[in-house]
Each structure stands twice: as structure tokens, then as C-alpha cells.
PDB file of C-alpha atoms (C1' of nucleotides) in Angstrom:
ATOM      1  CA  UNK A   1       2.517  -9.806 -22.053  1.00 85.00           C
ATOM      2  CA  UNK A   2       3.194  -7.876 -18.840  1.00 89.00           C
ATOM      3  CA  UNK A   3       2.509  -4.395 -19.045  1.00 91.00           C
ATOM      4  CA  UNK A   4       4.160  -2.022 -16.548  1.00 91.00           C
ATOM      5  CA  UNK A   5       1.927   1.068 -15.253  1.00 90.00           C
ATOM      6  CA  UNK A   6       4.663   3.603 -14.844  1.00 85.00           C
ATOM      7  CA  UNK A   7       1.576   6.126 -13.596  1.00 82.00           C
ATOM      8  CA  UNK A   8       0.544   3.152 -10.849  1.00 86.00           C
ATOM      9  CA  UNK A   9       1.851   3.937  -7.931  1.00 85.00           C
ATOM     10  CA  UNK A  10       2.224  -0.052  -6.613  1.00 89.00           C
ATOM     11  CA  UNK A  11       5.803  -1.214  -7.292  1.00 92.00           C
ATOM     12  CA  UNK A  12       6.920  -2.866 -10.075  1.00 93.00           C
ATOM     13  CA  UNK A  13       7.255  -6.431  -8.645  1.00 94.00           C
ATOM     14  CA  UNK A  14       3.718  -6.481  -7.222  1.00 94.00           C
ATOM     15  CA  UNK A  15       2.629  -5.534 -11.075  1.00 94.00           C
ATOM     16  CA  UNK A  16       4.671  -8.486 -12.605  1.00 96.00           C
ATOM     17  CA  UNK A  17       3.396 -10.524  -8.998  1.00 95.00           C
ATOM     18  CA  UNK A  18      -0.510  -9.441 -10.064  1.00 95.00           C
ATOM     19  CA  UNK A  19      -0.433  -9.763 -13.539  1.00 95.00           C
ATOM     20  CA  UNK A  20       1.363 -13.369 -13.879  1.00 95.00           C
ATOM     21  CA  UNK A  21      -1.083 -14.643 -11.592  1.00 95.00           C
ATOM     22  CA  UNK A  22      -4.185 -13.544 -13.749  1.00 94.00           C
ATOM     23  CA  UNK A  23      -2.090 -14.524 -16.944  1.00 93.00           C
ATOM     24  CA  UNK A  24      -2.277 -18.277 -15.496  1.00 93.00           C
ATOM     25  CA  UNK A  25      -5.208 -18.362 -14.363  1.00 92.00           C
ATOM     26  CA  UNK A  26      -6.801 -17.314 -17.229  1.00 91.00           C
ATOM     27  CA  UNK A  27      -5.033 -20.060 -19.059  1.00 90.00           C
ATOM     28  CA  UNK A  28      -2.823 -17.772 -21.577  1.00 92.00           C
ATOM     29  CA  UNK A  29       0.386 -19.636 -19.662  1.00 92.00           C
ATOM     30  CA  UNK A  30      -0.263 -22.849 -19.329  1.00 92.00           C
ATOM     31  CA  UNK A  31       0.681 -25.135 -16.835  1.00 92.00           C
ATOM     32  CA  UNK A  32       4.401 -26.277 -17.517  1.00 91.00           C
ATOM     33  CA  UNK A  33       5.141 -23.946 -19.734  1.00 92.00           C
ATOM     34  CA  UNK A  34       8.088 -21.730 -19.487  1.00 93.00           C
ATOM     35  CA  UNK A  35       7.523 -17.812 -17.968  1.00 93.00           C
ATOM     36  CA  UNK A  36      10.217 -15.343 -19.681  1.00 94.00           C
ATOM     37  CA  UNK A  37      13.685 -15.555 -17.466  1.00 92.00           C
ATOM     38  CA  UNK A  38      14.612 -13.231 -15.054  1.00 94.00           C
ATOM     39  CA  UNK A  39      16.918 -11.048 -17.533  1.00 91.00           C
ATOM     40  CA  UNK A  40      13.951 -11.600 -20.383  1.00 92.00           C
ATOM     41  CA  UNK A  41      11.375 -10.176 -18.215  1.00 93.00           C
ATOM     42  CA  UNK A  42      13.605  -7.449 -16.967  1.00 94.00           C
ATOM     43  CA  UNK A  43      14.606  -6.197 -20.698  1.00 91.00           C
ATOM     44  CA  UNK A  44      11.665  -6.139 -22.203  1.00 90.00           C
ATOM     45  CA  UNK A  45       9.179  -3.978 -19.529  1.00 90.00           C
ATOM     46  CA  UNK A  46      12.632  -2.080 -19.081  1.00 90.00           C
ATOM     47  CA  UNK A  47      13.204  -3.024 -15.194  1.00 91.00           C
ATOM     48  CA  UNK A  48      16.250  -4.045 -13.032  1.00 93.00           C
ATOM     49  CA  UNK A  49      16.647  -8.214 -12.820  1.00 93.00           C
ATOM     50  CA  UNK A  50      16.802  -7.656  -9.160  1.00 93.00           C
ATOM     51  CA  UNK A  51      12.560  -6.629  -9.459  1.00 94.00           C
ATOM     52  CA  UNK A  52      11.704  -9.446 -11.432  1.00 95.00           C
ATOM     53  CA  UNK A  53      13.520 -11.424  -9.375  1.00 93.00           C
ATOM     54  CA  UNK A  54      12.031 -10.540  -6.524  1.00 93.00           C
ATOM     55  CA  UNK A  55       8.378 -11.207  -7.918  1.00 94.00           C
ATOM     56  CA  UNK A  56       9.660 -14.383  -9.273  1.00 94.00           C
ATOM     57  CA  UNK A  57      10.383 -15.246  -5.312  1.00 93.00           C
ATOM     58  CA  UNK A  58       6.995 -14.576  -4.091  1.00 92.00           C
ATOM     59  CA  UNK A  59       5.033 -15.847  -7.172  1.00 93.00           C
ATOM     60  CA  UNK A  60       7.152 -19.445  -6.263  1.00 92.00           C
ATOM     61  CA  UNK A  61       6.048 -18.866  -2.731  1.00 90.00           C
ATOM     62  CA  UNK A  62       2.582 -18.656  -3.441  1.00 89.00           C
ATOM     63  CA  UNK A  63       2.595 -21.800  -5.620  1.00 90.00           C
ATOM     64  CA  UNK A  64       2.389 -19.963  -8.812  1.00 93.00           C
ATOM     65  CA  UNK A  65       5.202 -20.486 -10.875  1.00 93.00           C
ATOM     66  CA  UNK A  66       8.531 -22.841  -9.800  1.00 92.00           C
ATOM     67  CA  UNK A  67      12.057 -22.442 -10.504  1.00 91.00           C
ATOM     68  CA  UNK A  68      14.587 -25.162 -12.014  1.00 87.00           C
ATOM     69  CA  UNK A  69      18.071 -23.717 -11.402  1.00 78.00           C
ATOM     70  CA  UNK A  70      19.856 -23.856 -14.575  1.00 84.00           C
ATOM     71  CA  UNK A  71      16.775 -24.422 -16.594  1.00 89.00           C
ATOM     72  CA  UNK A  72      14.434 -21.529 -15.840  1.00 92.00           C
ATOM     73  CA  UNK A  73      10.658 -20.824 -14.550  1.00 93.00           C
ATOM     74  CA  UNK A  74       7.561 -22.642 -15.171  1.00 93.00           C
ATOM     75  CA  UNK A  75       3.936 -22.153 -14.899  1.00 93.00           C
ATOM     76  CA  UNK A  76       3.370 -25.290 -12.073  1.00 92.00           C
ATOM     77  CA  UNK A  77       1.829 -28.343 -13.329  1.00 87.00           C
ATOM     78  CA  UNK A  78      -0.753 -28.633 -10.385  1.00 79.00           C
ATOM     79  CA  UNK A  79      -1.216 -25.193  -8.205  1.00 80.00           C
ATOM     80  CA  UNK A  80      -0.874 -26.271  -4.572  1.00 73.00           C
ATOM     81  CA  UNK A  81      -3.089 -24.671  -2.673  1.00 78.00           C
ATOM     82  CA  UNK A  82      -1.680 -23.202   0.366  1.00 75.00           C
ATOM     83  CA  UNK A  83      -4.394 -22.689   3.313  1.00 78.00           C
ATOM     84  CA  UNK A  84      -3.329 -19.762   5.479  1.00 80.00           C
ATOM     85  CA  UNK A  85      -5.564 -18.182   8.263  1.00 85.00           C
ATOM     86  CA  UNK A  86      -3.633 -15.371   8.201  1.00 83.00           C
ATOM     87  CA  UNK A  87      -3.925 -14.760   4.307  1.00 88.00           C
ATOM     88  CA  UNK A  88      -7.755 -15.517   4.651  1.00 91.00           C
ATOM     89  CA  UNK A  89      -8.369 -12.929   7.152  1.00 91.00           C
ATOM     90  CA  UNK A  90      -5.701 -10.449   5.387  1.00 91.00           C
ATOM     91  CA  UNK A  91      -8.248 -10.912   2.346  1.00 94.00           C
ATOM     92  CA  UNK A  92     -11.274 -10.056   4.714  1.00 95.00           C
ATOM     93  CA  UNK A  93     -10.064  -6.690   5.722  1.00 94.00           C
ATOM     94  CA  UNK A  94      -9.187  -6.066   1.957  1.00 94.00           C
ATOM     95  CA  UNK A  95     -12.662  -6.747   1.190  1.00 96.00           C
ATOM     96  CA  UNK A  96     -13.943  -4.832   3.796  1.00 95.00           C
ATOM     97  CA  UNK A  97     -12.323  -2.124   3.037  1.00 95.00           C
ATOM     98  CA  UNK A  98     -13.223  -2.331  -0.362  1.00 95.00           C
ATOM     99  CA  UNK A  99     -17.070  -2.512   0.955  1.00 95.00           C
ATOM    100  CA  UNK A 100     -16.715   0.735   2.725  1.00 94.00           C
ATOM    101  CA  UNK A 101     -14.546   2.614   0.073  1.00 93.00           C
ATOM    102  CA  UNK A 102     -17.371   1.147  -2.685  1.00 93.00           C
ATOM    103  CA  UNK A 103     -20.427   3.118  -0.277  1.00 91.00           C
ATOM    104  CA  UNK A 104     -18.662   6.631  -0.112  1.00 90.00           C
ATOM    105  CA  UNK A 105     -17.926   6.072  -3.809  1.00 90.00           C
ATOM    106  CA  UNK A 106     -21.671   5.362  -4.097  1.00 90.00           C
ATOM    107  CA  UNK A 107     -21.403   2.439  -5.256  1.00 93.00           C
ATOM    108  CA  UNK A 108     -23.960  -0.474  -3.652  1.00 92.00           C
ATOM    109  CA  UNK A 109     -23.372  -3.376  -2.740  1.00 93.00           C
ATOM    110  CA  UNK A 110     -25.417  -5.250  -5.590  1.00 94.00           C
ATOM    111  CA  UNK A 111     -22.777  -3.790  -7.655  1.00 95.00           C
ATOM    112  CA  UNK A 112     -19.777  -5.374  -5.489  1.00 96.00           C
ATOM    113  CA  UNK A 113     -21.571  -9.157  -5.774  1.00 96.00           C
ATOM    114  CA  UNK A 114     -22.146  -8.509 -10.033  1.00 96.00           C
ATOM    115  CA  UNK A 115     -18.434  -7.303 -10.648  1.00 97.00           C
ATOM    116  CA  UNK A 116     -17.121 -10.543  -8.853  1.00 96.00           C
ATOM    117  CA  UNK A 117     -19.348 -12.235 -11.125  1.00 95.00           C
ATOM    118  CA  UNK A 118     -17.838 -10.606 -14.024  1.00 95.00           C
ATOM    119  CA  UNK A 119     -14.416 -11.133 -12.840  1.00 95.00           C
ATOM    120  CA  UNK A 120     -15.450 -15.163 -12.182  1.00 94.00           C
ATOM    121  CA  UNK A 121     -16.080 -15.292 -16.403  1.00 93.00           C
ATOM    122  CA  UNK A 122     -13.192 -13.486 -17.039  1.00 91.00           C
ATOM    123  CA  UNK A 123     -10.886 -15.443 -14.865  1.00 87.00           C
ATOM    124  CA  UNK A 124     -12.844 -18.101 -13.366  1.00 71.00           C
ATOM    125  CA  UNK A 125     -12.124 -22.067 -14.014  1.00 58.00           C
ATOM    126  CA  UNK A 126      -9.887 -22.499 -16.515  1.00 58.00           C
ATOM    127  CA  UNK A 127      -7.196 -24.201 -14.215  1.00 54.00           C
TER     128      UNK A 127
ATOM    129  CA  UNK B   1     -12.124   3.997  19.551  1.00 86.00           C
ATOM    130  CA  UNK B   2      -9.243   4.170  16.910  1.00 90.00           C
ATOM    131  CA  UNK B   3      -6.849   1.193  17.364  1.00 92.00           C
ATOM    132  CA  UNK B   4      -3.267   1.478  15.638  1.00 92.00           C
ATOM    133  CA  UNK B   5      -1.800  -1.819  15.045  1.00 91.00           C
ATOM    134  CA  UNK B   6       1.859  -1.589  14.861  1.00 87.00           C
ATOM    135  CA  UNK B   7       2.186  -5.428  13.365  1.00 84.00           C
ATOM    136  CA  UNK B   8      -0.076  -3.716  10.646  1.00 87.00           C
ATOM    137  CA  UNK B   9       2.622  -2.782   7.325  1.00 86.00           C
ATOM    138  CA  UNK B  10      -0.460  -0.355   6.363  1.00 90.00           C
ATOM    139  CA  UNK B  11       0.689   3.378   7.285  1.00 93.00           C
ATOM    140  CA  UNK B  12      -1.103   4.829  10.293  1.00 94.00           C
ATOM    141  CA  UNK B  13      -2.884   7.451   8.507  1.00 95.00           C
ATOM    142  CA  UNK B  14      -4.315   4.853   6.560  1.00 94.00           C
ATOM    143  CA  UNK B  15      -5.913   2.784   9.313  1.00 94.00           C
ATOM    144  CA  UNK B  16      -7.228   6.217  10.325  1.00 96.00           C
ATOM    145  CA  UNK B  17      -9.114   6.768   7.507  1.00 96.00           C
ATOM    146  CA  UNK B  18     -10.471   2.917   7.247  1.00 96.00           C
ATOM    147  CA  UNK B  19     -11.529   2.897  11.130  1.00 95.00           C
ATOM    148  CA  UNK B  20     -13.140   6.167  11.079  1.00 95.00           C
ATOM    149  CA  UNK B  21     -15.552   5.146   7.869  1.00 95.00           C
ATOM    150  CA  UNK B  22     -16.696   1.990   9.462  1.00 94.00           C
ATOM    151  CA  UNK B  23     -17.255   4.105  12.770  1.00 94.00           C
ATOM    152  CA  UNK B  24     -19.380   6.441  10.840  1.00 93.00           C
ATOM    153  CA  UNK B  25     -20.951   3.616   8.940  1.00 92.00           C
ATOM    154  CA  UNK B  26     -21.277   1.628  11.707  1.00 92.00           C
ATOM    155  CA  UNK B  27     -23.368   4.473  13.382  1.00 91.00           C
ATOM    156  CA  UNK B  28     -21.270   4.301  16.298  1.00 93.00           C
ATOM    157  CA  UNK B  29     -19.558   7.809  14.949  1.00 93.00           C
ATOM    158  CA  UNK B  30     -23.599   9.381  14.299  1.00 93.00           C
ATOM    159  CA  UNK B  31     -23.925  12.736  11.483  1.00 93.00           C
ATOM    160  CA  UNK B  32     -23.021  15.356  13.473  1.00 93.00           C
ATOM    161  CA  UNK B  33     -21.316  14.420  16.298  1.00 94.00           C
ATOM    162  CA  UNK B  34     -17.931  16.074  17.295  1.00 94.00           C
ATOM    163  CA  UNK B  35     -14.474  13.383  16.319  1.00 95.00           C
ATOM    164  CA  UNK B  36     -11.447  13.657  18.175  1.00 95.00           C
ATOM    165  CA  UNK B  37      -9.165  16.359  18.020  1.00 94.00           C
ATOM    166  CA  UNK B  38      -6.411  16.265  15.871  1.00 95.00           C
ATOM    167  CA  UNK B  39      -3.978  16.903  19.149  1.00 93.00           C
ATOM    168  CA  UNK B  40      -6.266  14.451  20.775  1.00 94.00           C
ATOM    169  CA  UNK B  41      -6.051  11.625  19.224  1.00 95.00           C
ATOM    170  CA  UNK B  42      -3.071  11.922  18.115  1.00 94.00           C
ATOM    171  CA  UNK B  43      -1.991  11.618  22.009  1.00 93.00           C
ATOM    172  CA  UNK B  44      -4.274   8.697  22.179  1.00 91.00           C
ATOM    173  CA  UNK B  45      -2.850   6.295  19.752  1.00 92.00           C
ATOM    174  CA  UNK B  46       0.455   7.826  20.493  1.00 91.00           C
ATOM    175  CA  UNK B  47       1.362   9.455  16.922  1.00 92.00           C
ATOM    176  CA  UNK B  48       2.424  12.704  15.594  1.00 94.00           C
ATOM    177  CA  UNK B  49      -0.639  15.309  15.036  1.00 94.00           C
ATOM    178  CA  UNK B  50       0.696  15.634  11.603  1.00 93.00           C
ATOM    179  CA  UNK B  51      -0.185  11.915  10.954  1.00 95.00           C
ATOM    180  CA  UNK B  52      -3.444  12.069  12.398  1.00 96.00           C
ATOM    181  CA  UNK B  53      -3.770  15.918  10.273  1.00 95.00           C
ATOM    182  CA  UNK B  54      -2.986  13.936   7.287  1.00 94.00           C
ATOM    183  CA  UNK B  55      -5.906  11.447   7.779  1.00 95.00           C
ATOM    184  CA  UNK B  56      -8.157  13.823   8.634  1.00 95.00           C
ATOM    185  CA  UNK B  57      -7.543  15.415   5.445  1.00 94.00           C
ATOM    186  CA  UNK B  58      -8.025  12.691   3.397  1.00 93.00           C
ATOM    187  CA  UNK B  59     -11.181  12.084   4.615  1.00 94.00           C
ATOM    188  CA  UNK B  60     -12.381  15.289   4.527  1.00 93.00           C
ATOM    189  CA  UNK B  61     -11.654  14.968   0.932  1.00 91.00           C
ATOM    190  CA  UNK B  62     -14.151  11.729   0.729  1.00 91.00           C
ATOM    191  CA  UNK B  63     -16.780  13.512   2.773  1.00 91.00           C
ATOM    192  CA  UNK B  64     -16.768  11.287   5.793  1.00 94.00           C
ATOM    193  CA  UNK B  65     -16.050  14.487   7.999  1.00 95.00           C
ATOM    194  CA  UNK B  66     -15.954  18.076   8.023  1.00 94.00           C
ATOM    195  CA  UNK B  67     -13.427  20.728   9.692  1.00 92.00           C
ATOM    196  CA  UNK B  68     -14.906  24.005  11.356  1.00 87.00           C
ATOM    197  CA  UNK B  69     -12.073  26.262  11.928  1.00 79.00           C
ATOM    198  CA  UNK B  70     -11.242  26.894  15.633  1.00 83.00           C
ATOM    199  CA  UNK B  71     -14.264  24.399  16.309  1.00 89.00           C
ATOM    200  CA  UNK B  72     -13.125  21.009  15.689  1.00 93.00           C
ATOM    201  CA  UNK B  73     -14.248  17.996  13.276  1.00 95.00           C
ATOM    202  CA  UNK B  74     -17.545  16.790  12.775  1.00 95.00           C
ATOM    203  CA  UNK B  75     -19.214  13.771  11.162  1.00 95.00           C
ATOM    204  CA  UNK B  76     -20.839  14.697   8.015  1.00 94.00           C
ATOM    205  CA  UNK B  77     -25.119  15.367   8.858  1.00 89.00           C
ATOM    206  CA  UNK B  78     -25.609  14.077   4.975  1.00 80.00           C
ATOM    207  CA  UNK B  79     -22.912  12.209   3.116  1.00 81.00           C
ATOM    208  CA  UNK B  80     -22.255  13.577  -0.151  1.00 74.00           C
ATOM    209  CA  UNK B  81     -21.433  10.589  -2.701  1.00 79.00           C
ATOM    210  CA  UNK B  82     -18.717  11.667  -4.666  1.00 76.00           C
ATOM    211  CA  UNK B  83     -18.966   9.903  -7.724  1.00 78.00           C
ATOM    212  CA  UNK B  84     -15.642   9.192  -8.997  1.00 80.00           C
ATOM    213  CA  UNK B  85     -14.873   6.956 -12.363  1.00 85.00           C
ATOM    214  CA  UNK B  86     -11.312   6.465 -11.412  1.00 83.00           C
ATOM    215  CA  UNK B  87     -12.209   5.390  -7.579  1.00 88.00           C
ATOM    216  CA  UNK B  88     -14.796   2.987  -9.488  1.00 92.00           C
ATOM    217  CA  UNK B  89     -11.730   1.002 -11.400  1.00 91.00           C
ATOM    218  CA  UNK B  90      -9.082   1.084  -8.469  1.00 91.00           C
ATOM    219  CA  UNK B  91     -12.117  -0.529  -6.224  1.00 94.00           C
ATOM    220  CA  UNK B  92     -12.524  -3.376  -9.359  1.00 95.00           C
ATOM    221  CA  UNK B  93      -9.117  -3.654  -9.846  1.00 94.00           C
ATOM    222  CA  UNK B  94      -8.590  -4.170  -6.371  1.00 94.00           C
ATOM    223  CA  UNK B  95     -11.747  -6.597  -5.973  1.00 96.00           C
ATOM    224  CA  UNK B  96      -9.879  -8.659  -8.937  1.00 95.00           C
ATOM    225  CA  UNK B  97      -6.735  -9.038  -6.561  1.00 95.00           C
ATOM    226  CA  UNK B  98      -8.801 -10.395  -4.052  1.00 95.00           C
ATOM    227  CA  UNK B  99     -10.241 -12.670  -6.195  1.00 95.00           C
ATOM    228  CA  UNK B 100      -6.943 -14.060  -7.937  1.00 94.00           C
ATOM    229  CA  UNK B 101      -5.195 -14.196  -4.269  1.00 93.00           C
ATOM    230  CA  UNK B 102      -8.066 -15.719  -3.031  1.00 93.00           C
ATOM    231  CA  UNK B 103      -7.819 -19.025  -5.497  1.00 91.00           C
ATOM    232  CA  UNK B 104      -4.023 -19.460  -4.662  1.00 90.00           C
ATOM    233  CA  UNK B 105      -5.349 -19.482  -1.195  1.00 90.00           C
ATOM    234  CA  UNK B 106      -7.746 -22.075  -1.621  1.00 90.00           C
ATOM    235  CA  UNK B 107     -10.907 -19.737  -1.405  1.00 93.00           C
ATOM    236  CA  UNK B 108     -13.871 -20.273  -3.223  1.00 92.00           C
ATOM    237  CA  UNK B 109     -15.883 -17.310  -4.807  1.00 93.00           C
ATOM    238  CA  UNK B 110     -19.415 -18.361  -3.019  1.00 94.00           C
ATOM    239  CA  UNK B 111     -16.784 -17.550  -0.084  1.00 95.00           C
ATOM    240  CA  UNK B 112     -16.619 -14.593  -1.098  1.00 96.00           C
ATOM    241  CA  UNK B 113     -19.866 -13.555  -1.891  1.00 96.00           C
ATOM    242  CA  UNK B 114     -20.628 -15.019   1.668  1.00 96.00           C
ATOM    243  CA  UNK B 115     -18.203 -12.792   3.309  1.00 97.00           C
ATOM    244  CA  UNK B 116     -19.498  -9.723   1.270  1.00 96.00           C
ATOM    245  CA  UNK B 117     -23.203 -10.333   2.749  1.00 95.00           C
ATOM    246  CA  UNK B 118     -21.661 -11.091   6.128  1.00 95.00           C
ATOM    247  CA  UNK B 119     -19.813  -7.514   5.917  1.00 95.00           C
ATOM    248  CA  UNK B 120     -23.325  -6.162   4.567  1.00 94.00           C
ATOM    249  CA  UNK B 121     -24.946  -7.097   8.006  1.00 92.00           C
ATOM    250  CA  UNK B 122     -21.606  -6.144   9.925  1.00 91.00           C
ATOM    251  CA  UNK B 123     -21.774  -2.142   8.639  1.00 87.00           C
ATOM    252  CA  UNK B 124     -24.858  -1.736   6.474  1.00 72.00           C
ATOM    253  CA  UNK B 125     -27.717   0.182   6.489  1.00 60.00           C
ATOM    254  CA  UNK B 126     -26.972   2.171   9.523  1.00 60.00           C
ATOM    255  CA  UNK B 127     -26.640   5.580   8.121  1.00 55.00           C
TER     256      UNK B 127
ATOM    257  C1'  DT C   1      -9.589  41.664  25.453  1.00 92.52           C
ATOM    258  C1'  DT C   2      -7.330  37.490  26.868  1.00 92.52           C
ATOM    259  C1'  DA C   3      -6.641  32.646  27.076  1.00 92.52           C
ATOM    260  C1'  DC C   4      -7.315  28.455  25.119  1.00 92.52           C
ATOM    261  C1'  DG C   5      -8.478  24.955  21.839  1.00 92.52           C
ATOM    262  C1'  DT C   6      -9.241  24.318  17.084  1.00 92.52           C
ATOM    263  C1'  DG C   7      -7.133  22.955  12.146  1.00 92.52           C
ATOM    264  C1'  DT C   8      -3.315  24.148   9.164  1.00 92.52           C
ATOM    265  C1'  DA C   9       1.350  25.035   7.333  1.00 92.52           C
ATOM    266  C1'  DT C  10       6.265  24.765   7.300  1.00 92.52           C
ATOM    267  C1'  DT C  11      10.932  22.974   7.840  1.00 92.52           C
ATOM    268  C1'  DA C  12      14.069  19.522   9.307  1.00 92.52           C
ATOM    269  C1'  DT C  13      15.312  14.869  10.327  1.00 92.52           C
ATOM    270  C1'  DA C  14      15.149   9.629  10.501  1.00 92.52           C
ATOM    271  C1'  DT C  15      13.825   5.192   8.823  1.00 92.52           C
ATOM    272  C1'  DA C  16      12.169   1.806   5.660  1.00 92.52           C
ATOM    273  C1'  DA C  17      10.567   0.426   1.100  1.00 92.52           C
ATOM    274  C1'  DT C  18      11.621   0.512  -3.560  1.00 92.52           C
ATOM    275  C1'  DG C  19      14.500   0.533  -7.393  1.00 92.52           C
ATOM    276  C1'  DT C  20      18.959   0.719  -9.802  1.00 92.52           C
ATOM    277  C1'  DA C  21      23.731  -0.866 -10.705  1.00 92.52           C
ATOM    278  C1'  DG C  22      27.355  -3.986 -10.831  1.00 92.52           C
ATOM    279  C1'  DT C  23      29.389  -8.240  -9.764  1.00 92.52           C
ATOM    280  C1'  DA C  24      29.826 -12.992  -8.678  1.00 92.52           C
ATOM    281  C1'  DC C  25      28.343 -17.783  -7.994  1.00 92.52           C
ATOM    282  C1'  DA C  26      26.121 -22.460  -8.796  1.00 92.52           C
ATOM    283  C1'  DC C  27      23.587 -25.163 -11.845  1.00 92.52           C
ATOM    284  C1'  DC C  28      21.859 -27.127 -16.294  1.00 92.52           C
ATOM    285  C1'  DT C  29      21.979 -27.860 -21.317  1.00 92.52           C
ATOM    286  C1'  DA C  30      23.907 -28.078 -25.841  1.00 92.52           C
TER     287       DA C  30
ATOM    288  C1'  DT D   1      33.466 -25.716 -22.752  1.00 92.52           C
ATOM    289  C1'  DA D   2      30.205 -21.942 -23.608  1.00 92.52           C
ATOM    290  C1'  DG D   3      26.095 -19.867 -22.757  1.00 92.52           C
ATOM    291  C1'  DG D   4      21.822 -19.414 -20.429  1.00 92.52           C
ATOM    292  C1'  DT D   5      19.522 -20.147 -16.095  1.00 92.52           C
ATOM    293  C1'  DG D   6      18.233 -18.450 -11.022  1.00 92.52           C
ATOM    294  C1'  DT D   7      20.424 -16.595  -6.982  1.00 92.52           C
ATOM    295  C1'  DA D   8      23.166 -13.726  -3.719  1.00 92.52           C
ATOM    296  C1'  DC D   9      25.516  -9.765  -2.334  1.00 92.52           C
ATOM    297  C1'  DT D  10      26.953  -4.892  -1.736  1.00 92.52           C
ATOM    298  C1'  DA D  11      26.359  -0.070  -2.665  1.00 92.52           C
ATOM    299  C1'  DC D  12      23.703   3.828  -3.774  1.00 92.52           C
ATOM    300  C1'  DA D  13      19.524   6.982  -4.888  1.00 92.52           C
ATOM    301  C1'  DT D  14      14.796   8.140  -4.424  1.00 92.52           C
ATOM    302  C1'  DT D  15      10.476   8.205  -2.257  1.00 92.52           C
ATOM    303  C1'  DA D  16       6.969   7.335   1.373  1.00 92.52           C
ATOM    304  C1'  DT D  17       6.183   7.424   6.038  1.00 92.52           C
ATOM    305  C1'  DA D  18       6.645   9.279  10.479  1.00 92.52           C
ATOM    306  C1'  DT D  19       8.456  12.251  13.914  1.00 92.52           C
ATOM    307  C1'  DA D  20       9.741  16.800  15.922  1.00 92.52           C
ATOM    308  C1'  DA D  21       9.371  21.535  16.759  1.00 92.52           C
ATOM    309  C1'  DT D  22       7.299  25.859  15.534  1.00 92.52           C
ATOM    310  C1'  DA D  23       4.217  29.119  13.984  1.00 92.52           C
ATOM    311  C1'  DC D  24      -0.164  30.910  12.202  1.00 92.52           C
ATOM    312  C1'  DA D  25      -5.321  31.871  11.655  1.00 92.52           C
ATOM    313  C1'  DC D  26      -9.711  31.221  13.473  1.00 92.52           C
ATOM    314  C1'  DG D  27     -13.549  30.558  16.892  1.00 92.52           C
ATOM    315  C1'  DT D  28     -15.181  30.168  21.653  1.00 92.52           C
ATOM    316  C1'  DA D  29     -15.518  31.387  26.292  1.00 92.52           C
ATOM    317  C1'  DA D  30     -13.853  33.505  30.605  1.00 92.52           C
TER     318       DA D  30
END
DNA sequence: TTACGTGTATTATATAATGTAGTACACCTA
DNA sequence: TAGGTGTACTACATTATATAATACACGTAA
């Protein structure tokens, strides 16, 4: 389910944080269901609870999953979506960035617009 | 020229490299032309020469600029594309963050594709 | 040649991010 | 009550980042 990258050099929580976040949006966890726990998670991709934990915090901040002490963690029913300017322009500069990388890589940027389109099939509108 | 914003989490060598591309791109840095020297700029944004050695490394490396011994650092005259599979899937993996963060953020993919033209006209074409 | 400005290399140190380890607590369900 | 949840806390190790202080090799110009 999640697959750690030991050879990636982005930490561990901002794997699980990336991958769970495709994983529901591409509909393989389904809204309401229940995500592995903490100490499941942390077992089985061979990682401290404290990491998982941690992504756990931020994917409930985001509006991805939520938490019922006692119970465990769920894929949300309905995602809110949580409008931030800040996030928005954060995701500018990415892209920009991106852009620039993409020319010295020689890539164009035809390329850039047909790769989002691939990504839109892949992940696109099922939630 | 080269702003360092210390609110920025991104390391400062890194928003070394990503200003100096757009400069170049932007044409504002033109083929040829003479950059800062490390020891200069370095004073200027008020960092240690090592920092500023270690971005100026890196994009040597990409082909943005060139060293002359005991002459200084020069924009490249002709860019030399360096294709590069693995740079090609970090840039999609990266473009696939965007797009994932970007729903939980309430952002639309024509958004995106908007902002990627907007960029286009922003740094494009000038060199 | 001499003086100066280049980039580069090296070593040491400090701080923060990341990850591990162990423990404890509060809450829910069976 | 017993066991499974998420959470909180402290301590420690490792790595990335940045600074600091030198030193070196090379090219240019006085």
C-alpha cells in the first residue's frame, strides 16, 4: 500500500503524507473507510510510530484523513477544501520552479501542459 | 539582484540556484555576461562564500554558468541541454505533488494550466 | 615580479530537521 | 476489564545546512 523509498531523499512522513493523498484521490481508500493505525502503518513499511504519526497530523490538517480517538483514522467522508493564499502562491513558485528546471532539462513546455493531462486521468475526478 | 528570504524554509543555496536560472532566462542575466563574485555576493545577501560556492557549483553542473579560473563566472553564450532521464521523473513526480496539493487546496487543473502559460509569458522565449 | 581578485578545498563548529526509542496517558469498543 | 486506538513527552543519534577561518592555484594588471 505505501511504499517507502529508502534511496529518496524526502523524509519518511512526507512519503506516507504524498502517497495517502494520491491513494484517496484515486479512489483505492474510499471515503470513510479506515487508513492502517498509527502502530499498523509503522510495522509494516518498518518506521518509528512517532513518523507516521506525524504524517497522520498533517494529512488531518489538510482535510485528508480524520482521527476518532479510541477508534482510529478514516479517509473523510466529504474533503473540505481549505482555501489558503499562502498555499496557492507556495504552489506557484513550485511550479515555477518546475518550469525553469523542465527548460535546462530540455524539456518544453508542451510537455509540462500533456504530463498534467496524464496525471488528471490517472488521478483526476474520482472524489 | 539575488534576494534571500529568511521566512523562506528552502536553504539559501537553493534560492541561489532558482533566482539565477530565471535571471538568465529572464534575459536580465544575458550569455556571456560576468555574475557576481562568489566573495561578492556572498557579502551582498550577507552569507558565507561557501554557501554561495556551493550554488555556484550546482549550477555549473546544470550549465546555467561557467567558472574561468582567476577570472570569475560567466553566463553560459549557448546552453547545453543536459538531457537527464532521472531529472525527467523527479520534475513529474514533483508536477504530481502539485497537482494532488493543489485539489486539497481547492485548485482546479485549468488553474493550473493557466498559471503554466502565465509563467510561459513571465520567463519564456528570451534566450 | 608583485599585488590582487578569482574559484576551490579543507577543517571545525553550531543549529535545526529528521528519525529512533521508550514510556505514559486518555479514549473507545468488545 | 482488556485491548486497541491516537496522542504527548523526553532523550538521543544522525544528517543537512550554514558559518568561520584558512589556505591554495590560477589569471590579470600594475
Amino acid at each position: 500500500m505505501i511504499q517507502i523509498d529508502p534511496r529518496n531523499s524526502s523524509p519518511i512522513y512526507e512519503q506516507i503524507i504524498k502517497q495517502m493523498k494520491e491513494l484517496c484521490l484515486k479512489g483505492i481508500l474510499k471515503p470513510g473507510e479506515k487508513v492502517p493505525s498509527v502502530r499498523e502503518l509503522s510495522s509494516m513499511i518498518v518506521a518509528n510510530p512517532n513518523t507516521v504519526s506525524k504524517a497522520y497530523k498533517e494529512l488531518e490538517r489538510e482535510g485528508v484523513i480524520e482521527t476518532l480517538r479510541g477508534r482510529g483514522t478514516f479517509v473523510t467522508e466529504t474533503v473540505q477544501i481549505k482555501m489558503n493564499e499562502e498555499k496557492v502562491e507556495m504552489l506557484k513558485e513550485q511550479l515555477k520552479s518546475i518550469v525553469v528546471d523542465a527548460y535546462y532539462a530540455g524539456i518544453k513546455i508542451d510537455d509540462i501542459q500533456n504530463w498534467i493531462k496524464e496525471i488528471e486521468k490517472e488521478i483526476g475526478g474520482k472524489r
